[in-house]
XYZ file of C-alpha atoms in Angstrom:
81
model
C 81.180 -92.481 33.586
C 81.156 -90.924 30.453
C 77.895 -90.756 28.289
C 79.448 -93.676 25.901
C 79.766 -95.820 28.969
C 76.127 -95.435 29.954
C 75.259 -96.030 26.533
C 77.237 -99.057 26.354
C 75.771 -100.420 29.774
C 72.245 -99.587 28.724
C 72.670 -101.573 25.588
C 74.093 -104.442 27.261
C 71.179 -104.618 29.721
C 68.640 -104.140 26.913
C 70.263 -107.126 25.162
C 70.049 -109.310 28.224
C 66.485 -108.179 28.780
C 65.599 -109.068 25.234
C 67.321 -112.414 25.570
C 65.364 -113.234 28.820
C 61.818 -112.134 27.233
C 62.745 -114.380 24.235
C 63.840 -117.274 26.314
C 60.699 -116.930 28.516
C 58.310 -116.486 25.583
C 59.648 -119.544 24.108
C 59.653 -121.898 27.035
C 56.116 -120.802 27.802
C 55.031 -121.477 24.138
C 56.471 -125.165 24.663
C 54.594 -125.444 27.683
C 57.586 -125.658 29.904
C 57.097 -122.662 32.076
C 53.731 -120.900 33.256
C 54.338 -117.559 31.828
C 51.462 -115.777 33.872
C 52.975 -116.995 37.019
C 56.240 -115.904 35.913
C 54.711 -112.379 35.135
C 53.046 -112.189 38.747
C 56.432 -113.555 40.245
C 58.181 -110.527 38.650
C 55.271 -107.972 39.605
C 55.471 -109.465 43.128
C 59.088 -109.112 43.689
C 59.777 -106.937 46.718
C 63.045 -105.790 48.097
C 63.775 -104.961 51.631
C 65.052 -101.547 52.341
C 63.743 -99.888 49.078
C 66.908 -97.924 47.933
C 66.396 -95.902 44.809
C 68.362 -98.525 42.768
C 66.030 -101.512 43.944
C 63.049 -99.532 43.056
C 64.587 -99.157 39.607
C 64.867 -102.912 39.527
C 61.522 -103.496 40.705
C 60.141 -101.152 37.887
C 62.239 -102.998 35.411
C 60.933 -106.457 36.471
C 57.180 -104.864 35.995
C 58.389 -103.708 32.573
C 59.602 -107.197 31.783
C 56.466 -108.933 32.939
C 54.263 -106.464 31.052
C 56.264 -107.211 27.570
C 55.905 -111.054 28.333
C 52.142 -110.732 28.917
C 51.745 -108.385 25.760
C 53.701 -111.208 23.898
C 51.350 -113.630 24.958
C 48.281 -111.626 24.155
C 49.846 -110.869 20.669
C 50.405 -114.640 19.933
C 47.014 -115.403 21.255
C 45.379 -112.952 18.937
C 47.236 -113.968 15.598
C 45.631 -116.739 13.693
C 47.587 -119.893 13.533
C 48.410 -121.121 9.971
């Protein structure tokens, strides 16, 4: 793979991650999902036979959980109009 291929893949993955976070936040704000529980589930994800790629996936889930929690904190600290 060349650098541009990695950049393309990274951009696509980032786009999917952002879409997932936007969707999760929207569903949480509508009361359709339990955001803190989703974050906990992402943090608790365990993969058998921890291979380097699976450890990276687990790290990514932890980052997504933190981003969802940060968005919730930001929404809660922002005064509503």
